[in-house]
Amino acid sequence: MDLHKVLLVVLSMVGSDLSCVWSKPLDFICDPEARKVMNKVTELEQDLVDCSAAASLPNSIRLPCIKVHMATWRTKSVPQRRAEVLLSLGSLLQDVRRARDQSQLGCGLNLLERLDRSINNYLLVLTHLHKQEQEESEGTEAPACLGQDSQDLGLVLKHFGRLISGKLEWLVLDMAQAC
């Protein structure tokens, strides 16, 4: 197979995982449908049902903090909220990658790779938005939230889904006022 065909196959595979690519991250903020398409948690949970081997992870993953005290949340600035979500996503991604690296070939590894890409996509969008508004967010540091550890991939997916539909969505709704 020549190099052009190999590149075409690789680009097709990458493109299939990035089903919703935006021309700018602001589209993520202003278009709820774009966020809905980007959320792959339900697909991952459905595939987990067919993959009993993936139910138990090779090592623990720190679950992201998903509980929100709304009165406290509302007192935080948008950059502080974004930093909190970025911290949760970054920590989750690090643990998922560690579990992925220790997994055997098969459906479990495939699920962890897809979860890795999904978390990374959110991180990329929020990081790019952060860079666009960096002067606004100078000096904001999110306090570390110590979530519990789990080796249950179903629970990890549940917490990731609630992080997306909770803190991330509330953050986006606040940011969407600029649309």
PDB file of C-alpha atoms in Angstrom:
ATOM      1  CA  MET A   1       0.000   0.000   0.000  1.00  0.00           C
ATOM      2  CA  ASP A   2       1.506   3.349  -0.933  1.00  0.00           C
ATOM      3  CA  LEU A   3       1.876   6.262   1.479  1.00  0.00           C
ATOM      4  CA  HIS A   4      -1.107   8.206   0.105  1.00  0.00           C
ATOM      5  CA  LYS A   5      -3.493   5.320   0.766  1.00  0.00           C
ATOM      6  CA  VAL A   6      -2.125   4.844   4.275  1.00  0.00           C
ATOM      7  CA  LEU A   7      -2.543   8.548   5.022  1.00  0.00           C
ATOM      8  CA  LEU A   8      -6.087   8.471   3.667  1.00  0.00           C
ATOM      9  CA  VAL A   9      -6.960   5.546   5.940  1.00  0.00           C
ATOM     10  CA  VAL A  10      -5.398   7.248   8.983  1.00  0.00           C
ATOM     11  CA  LEU A  11      -7.160  10.548   8.287  1.00  0.00           C
ATOM     12  CA  SER A  12     -10.466   8.712   7.843  1.00  0.00           C
ATOM     13  CA  MET A  13     -10.022   7.019  11.213  1.00  0.00           C
ATOM     14  CA  VAL A  14      -9.197  10.289  12.942  1.00  0.00           C
ATOM     15  CA  GLY A  15     -12.095  12.038  11.238  1.00  0.00           C
ATOM     16  CA  SER A  16     -14.538   9.368  12.388  1.00  0.00           C
ATOM     17  CA  ASP A  17     -13.620  10.036  16.018  1.00  0.00           C
ATOM     18  CA  LEU A  18     -13.929  13.791  15.619  1.00  0.00           C
ATOM     19  CA  SER A  19     -17.490  13.806  14.386  1.00  0.00           C
ATOM     20  CA  CYS A  20     -17.942  17.463  15.158  1.00  0.00           C
ATOM     21  CA  VAL A  21     -15.039  19.747  14.354  1.00  0.00           C
ATOM     22  CA  TRP A  22     -15.605  23.447  14.773  1.00  0.00           C
ATOM     23  CA  SER A  23     -14.041  26.264  12.879  1.00  0.00           C
ATOM     24  CA  LYS A  24     -13.627  28.022  16.230  1.00  0.00           C
ATOM     25  CA  PRO A  25     -14.244  26.998  19.843  1.00  0.00           C
ATOM     26  CA  LEU A  26     -16.865  29.715  20.215  1.00  0.00           C
ATOM     27  CA  ASP A  27     -19.127  27.484  18.096  1.00  0.00           C
ATOM     28  CA  PHE A  28     -18.967  24.969  20.965  1.00  0.00           C
ATOM     29  CA  ILE A  29     -20.255  27.660  23.313  1.00  0.00           C
ATOM     30  CA  CYS A  30     -22.946  29.082  21.056  1.00  0.00           C
ATOM     31  CA  ASP A  31     -24.353  25.878  19.529  1.00  0.00           C
ATOM     32  CA  PRO A  32     -25.994  23.434  21.969  1.00  0.00           C
ATOM     33  CA  GLU A  33     -26.368  20.884  19.160  1.00  0.00           C
ATOM     34  CA  ALA A  34     -22.586  20.849  18.674  1.00  0.00           C
ATOM     35  CA  ARG A  35     -22.133  20.008  22.345  1.00  0.00           C
ATOM     36  CA  LYS A  36     -24.785  17.303  22.135  1.00  0.00           C
ATOM     37  CA  VAL A  37     -23.050  15.659  19.173  1.00  0.00           C
ATOM     38  CA  MET A  38     -19.706  15.809  20.959  1.00  0.00           C
ATOM     39  CA  ASN A  39     -21.008  13.959  24.036  1.00  0.00           C
ATOM     40  CA  LYS A  40     -20.102  10.275  23.507  1.00  0.00           C
ATOM     41  CA  VAL A  41     -20.854   9.034  27.037  1.00  0.00           C
ATOM     42  CA  THR A  42     -24.110   7.270  26.118  1.00  0.00           C
ATOM     43  CA  GLU A  43     -22.407   5.414  23.258  1.00  0.00           C
ATOM     44  CA  LEU A  44     -19.574   4.369  25.579  1.00  0.00           C
ATOM     45  CA  GLU A  45     -22.026   3.178  28.246  1.00  0.00           C
ATOM     46  CA  GLN A  46     -23.936   1.124  25.662  1.00  0.00           C
ATOM     47  CA  ASP A  47     -20.715  -0.440  24.387  1.00  0.00           C
ATOM     48  CA  LEU A  48     -19.657  -1.221  27.957  1.00  0.00           C
ATOM     49  CA  VAL A  49     -22.729  -3.458  28.301  1.00  0.00           C
ATOM     50  CA  ASP A  50     -21.372  -5.593  25.439  1.00  0.00           C
ATOM     51  CA  CYS A  51     -17.864  -5.628  26.900  1.00  0.00           C
ATOM     52  CA  SER A  52     -17.917  -7.308  30.290  1.00  0.00           C
ATOM     53  CA  ALA A  53     -14.102  -7.471  30.233  1.00  0.00           C
ATOM     54  CA  ALA A  54     -13.946  -3.678  30.571  1.00  0.00           C
ATOM     55  CA  ALA A  55     -16.175  -3.429  33.636  1.00  0.00           C
ATOM     56  CA  SER A  56     -13.202  -3.671  35.997  1.00  0.00           C
ATOM     57  CA  LEU A  57     -10.219  -1.442  35.311  1.00  0.00           C
ATOM     58  CA  PRO A  58      -6.597  -2.530  35.849  1.00  0.00           C
ATOM     59  CA  ASN A  59      -6.063   0.369  38.272  1.00  0.00           C
ATOM     60  CA  SER A  60      -8.136   2.976  40.065  1.00  0.00           C
ATOM     61  CA  ILE A  61      -9.294   6.176  38.448  1.00  0.00           C
ATOM     62  CA  ARG A  62     -10.009   9.260  40.524  1.00  0.00           C
ATOM     63  CA  LEU A  63     -13.606  10.220  39.785  1.00  0.00           C
ATOM     64  CA  PRO A  64     -14.184  13.887  38.953  1.00  0.00           C
ATOM     65  CA  CYS A  65     -16.066  15.933  41.519  1.00  0.00           C
ATOM     66  CA  ILE A  66     -19.561  16.416  40.183  1.00  0.00           C
ATOM     67  CA  LYS A  67     -21.435  17.827  43.166  1.00  0.00           C
ATOM     68  CA  VAL A  68     -21.955  21.552  43.051  1.00  0.00           C
ATOM     69  CA  HIS A  69     -23.014  23.914  45.786  1.00  0.00           C
ATOM     70  CA  MET A  70     -24.860  26.364  43.539  1.00  0.00           C
ATOM     71  CA  ALA A  71     -24.480  29.376  45.851  1.00  0.00           C
ATOM     72  CA  THR A  72     -20.701  28.888  45.841  1.00  0.00           C
ATOM     73  CA  TRP A  73     -20.613  28.093  42.105  1.00  0.00           C
ATOM     74  CA  ARG A  74     -22.392  31.376  41.313  1.00  0.00           C
ATOM     75  CA  THR A  75     -19.852  33.394  43.302  1.00  0.00           C
ATOM     76  CA  LYS A  76     -16.980  32.099  41.159  1.00  0.00           C
ATOM     77  CA  SER A  77     -15.879  33.932  38.045  1.00  0.00           C
ATOM     78  CA  VAL A  78     -16.124  32.240  34.655  1.00  0.00           C
ATOM     79  CA  PRO A  79     -12.324  31.762  34.544  1.00  0.00           C
ATOM     80  CA  GLN A  80     -12.429  30.103  37.982  1.00  0.00           C
ATOM     81  CA  ARG A  81     -15.235  27.793  36.842  1.00  0.00           C
ATOM     82  CA  ARG A  82     -13.352  26.965  33.645  1.00  0.00           C
ATOM     83  CA  ALA A  83     -10.195  26.223  35.669  1.00  0.00           C
ATOM     84  CA  GLU A  84     -12.181  23.874  37.917  1.00  0.00           C
ATOM     85  CA  VAL A  85     -13.617  21.983  34.924  1.00  0.00           C
ATOM     86  CA  LEU A  86     -10.200  21.875  33.218  1.00  0.00           C
ATOM     87  CA  LEU A  87      -8.633  20.483  36.392  1.00  0.00           C
ATOM     88  CA  SER A  88     -11.290  17.760  36.637  1.00  0.00           C
ATOM     89  CA  LEU A  89     -10.947  16.807  32.969  1.00  0.00           C
ATOM     90  CA  GLY A  90      -7.138  16.848  33.095  1.00  0.00           C
ATOM     91  CA  SER A  91      -6.981  14.645  36.174  1.00  0.00           C
ATOM     92  CA  LEU A  92      -9.511  12.219  34.692  1.00  0.00           C
ATOM     93  CA  LEU A  93      -7.604  12.054  31.411  1.00  0.00           C
ATOM     94  CA  GLN A  94      -4.339  11.312  33.207  1.00  0.00           C
ATOM     95  CA  ASP A  95      -5.892   8.399  35.122  1.00  0.00           C
ATOM     96  CA  VAL A  96      -7.701   7.046  32.043  1.00  0.00           C
ATOM     97  CA  ARG A  97      -4.410   7.050  30.126  1.00  0.00           C
ATOM     98  CA  ARG A  98      -2.694   5.187  32.942  1.00  0.00           C
ATOM     99  CA  ALA A  99      -5.477   2.558  32.916  1.00  0.00           C
ATOM    100  CA  ARG A 100      -5.361   2.397  29.111  1.00  0.00           C
ATOM    101  CA  ASP A 101      -1.619   1.793  29.149  1.00  0.00           C
ATOM    102  CA  GLN A 102      -2.088  -1.151  31.536  1.00  0.00           C
ATOM    103  CA  SER A 103      -5.038  -2.707  29.666  1.00  0.00           C
ATOM    104  CA  GLN A 104      -4.948  -5.783  27.495  1.00  0.00           C
ATOM    105  CA  LEU A 105      -5.969  -5.738  23.841  1.00  0.00           C
ATOM    106  CA  GLY A 106      -9.686  -6.029  23.234  1.00  0.00           C
ATOM    107  CA  CYS A 107     -12.914  -4.180  23.802  1.00  0.00           C
ATOM    108  CA  GLY A 108     -11.780  -2.795  27.183  1.00  0.00           C
ATOM    109  CA  LEU A 109      -8.759  -1.132  25.636  1.00  0.00           C
ATOM    110  CA  ASN A 110     -10.933   0.186  22.813  1.00  0.00           C
ATOM    111  CA  LEU A 111     -13.379   1.759  25.282  1.00  0.00           C
ATOM    112  CA  LEU A 112     -10.560   3.398  27.237  1.00  0.00           C
ATOM    113  CA  GLU A 113      -9.040   4.787  24.020  1.00  0.00           C
ATOM    114  CA  ARG A 114     -12.406   6.233  22.983  1.00  0.00           C
ATOM    115  CA  LEU A 115     -12.937   7.700  26.464  1.00  0.00           C
ATOM    116  CA  ASP A 116      -9.438   9.197  26.263  1.00  0.00           C
ATOM    117  CA  ARG A 117     -10.269  10.891  22.942  1.00  0.00           C
ATOM    118  CA  SER A 118     -13.598  12.183  24.249  1.00  0.00           C
ATOM    119  CA  ILE A 119     -12.064  13.735  27.366  1.00  0.00           C
ATOM    120  CA  ASN A 120      -9.205  15.141  25.306  1.00  0.00           C
ATOM    121  CA  ASN A 121     -11.631  16.783  22.853  1.00  0.00           C
ATOM    122  CA  TYR A 122     -13.311  18.663  25.716  1.00  0.00           C
ATOM    123  CA  LEU A 123      -9.931  19.657  27.105  1.00  0.00           C
ATOM    124  CA  LEU A 124      -8.788  20.964  23.723  1.00  0.00           C
ATOM    125  CA  VAL A 125     -11.886  23.131  23.276  1.00  0.00           C
ATOM    126  CA  LEU A 126     -11.763  24.560  26.800  1.00  0.00           C
ATOM    127  CA  THR A 127      -7.999  25.080  26.654  1.00  0.00           C
ATOM    128  CA  HIS A 128      -8.314  26.950  23.365  1.00  0.00           C
ATOM    129  CA  LEU A 129     -11.077  29.116  24.841  1.00  0.00           C
ATOM    130  CA  HIS A 130      -8.843  29.690  27.858  1.00  0.00           C
ATOM    131  CA  LYS A 131      -6.002  30.880  25.619  1.00  0.00           C
ATOM    132  CA  GLN A 132      -8.337  33.241  23.780  1.00  0.00           C
ATOM    133  CA  GLU A 133      -9.346  34.870  27.055  1.00  0.00           C
ATOM    134  CA  GLN A 134      -6.100  34.384  28.988  1.00  0.00           C
ATOM    135  CA  GLU A 135      -5.779  37.993  30.087  1.00  0.00           C
ATOM    136  CA  GLU A 136      -9.160  37.679  31.817  1.00  0.00           C
ATOM    137  CA  SER A 137      -8.189  34.539  33.691  1.00  0.00           C
ATOM    138  CA  GLU A 138      -4.695  35.422  34.889  1.00  0.00           C
ATOM    139  CA  GLY A 139      -4.149  34.270  38.442  1.00  0.00           C
ATOM    140  CA  THR A 140      -7.239  32.076  38.752  1.00  0.00           C
ATOM    141  CA  GLU A 141      -6.534  28.751  40.323  1.00  0.00           C
ATOM    142  CA  ALA A 142      -9.188  26.130  41.003  1.00  0.00           C
ATOM    143  CA  PRO A 143      -9.067  24.392  44.352  1.00  0.00           C
ATOM    144  CA  ALA A 144      -8.334  20.689  44.083  1.00  0.00           C
ATOM    145  CA  CYS A 145     -11.366  18.509  44.579  1.00  0.00           C
ATOM    146  CA  LEU A 146     -10.603  15.102  45.967  1.00  0.00           C
ATOM    147  CA  GLY A 147     -13.028  12.651  44.375  1.00  0.00           C
ATOM    148  CA  GLN A 148     -13.156   8.978  45.264  1.00  0.00           C
ATOM    149  CA  ASP A 149     -11.190   6.299  43.425  1.00  0.00           C
ATOM    150  CA  SER A 150     -12.904   3.588  41.409  1.00  0.00           C
ATOM    151  CA  GLN A 151     -11.976   0.623  39.247  1.00  0.00           C
ATOM    152  CA  ASP A 152     -15.516   0.458  37.825  1.00  0.00           C
ATOM    153  CA  LEU A 153     -15.551   1.840  34.268  1.00  0.00           C
ATOM    154  CA  GLY A 154     -19.333   2.222  34.416  1.00  0.00           C
ATOM    155  CA  LEU A 155     -18.997   4.539  37.408  1.00  0.00           C
ATOM    156  CA  VAL A 156     -16.204   6.466  35.677  1.00  0.00           C
ATOM    157  CA  LEU A 157     -18.440   6.983  32.630  1.00  0.00           C
ATOM    158  CA  LYS A 158     -21.350   8.040  34.855  1.00  0.00           C
ATOM    159  CA  HIS A 159     -19.216  10.674  36.605  1.00  0.00           C
ATOM    160  CA  PHE A 160     -17.746  11.898  33.309  1.00  0.00           C
ATOM    161  CA  GLY A 161     -21.275  12.244  31.901  1.00  0.00           C
ATOM    162  CA  ARG A 162     -22.430  14.170  34.950  1.00  0.00           C
ATOM    163  CA  LEU A 163     -19.366  16.431  34.746  1.00  0.00           C
ATOM    164  CA  ILE A 164     -20.288  17.239  31.141  1.00  0.00           C
ATOM    165  CA  SER A 165     -24.005  17.722  31.786  1.00  0.00           C
ATOM    166  CA  GLY A 166     -23.410  19.575  35.062  1.00  0.00           C
ATOM    167  CA  LYS A 167     -20.403  21.789  35.631  1.00  0.00           C
ATOM    168  CA  LEU A 168     -19.348  21.980  31.984  1.00  0.00           C
ATOM    169  CA  GLU A 169     -22.842  22.787  30.746  1.00  0.00           C
ATOM    170  CA  TRP A 170     -23.355  25.451  33.441  1.00  0.00           C
ATOM    171  CA  LEU A 171     -20.010  26.964  32.501  1.00  0.00           C
ATOM    172  CA  VAL A 172     -20.974  26.999  28.830  1.00  0.00           C
ATOM    173  CA  LEU A 173     -24.357  28.577  29.575  1.00  0.00           C
ATOM    174  CA  ASP A 174     -22.580  31.407  31.415  1.00  0.00           C
ATOM    175  CA  MET A 175     -20.144  31.827  28.528  1.00  0.00           C
ATOM    176  CA  ALA A 176     -22.953  31.688  25.936  1.00  0.00           C
ATOM    177  CA  GLN A 177     -24.166  35.110  26.989  1.00  0.00           C
ATOM    178  CA  ALA A 178     -21.440  36.460  24.681  1.00  0.00           C
ATOM    179  CA  CYS A 179     -22.992  34.764  21.616  1.00  0.00           C
TER     180      CYS A 179
END
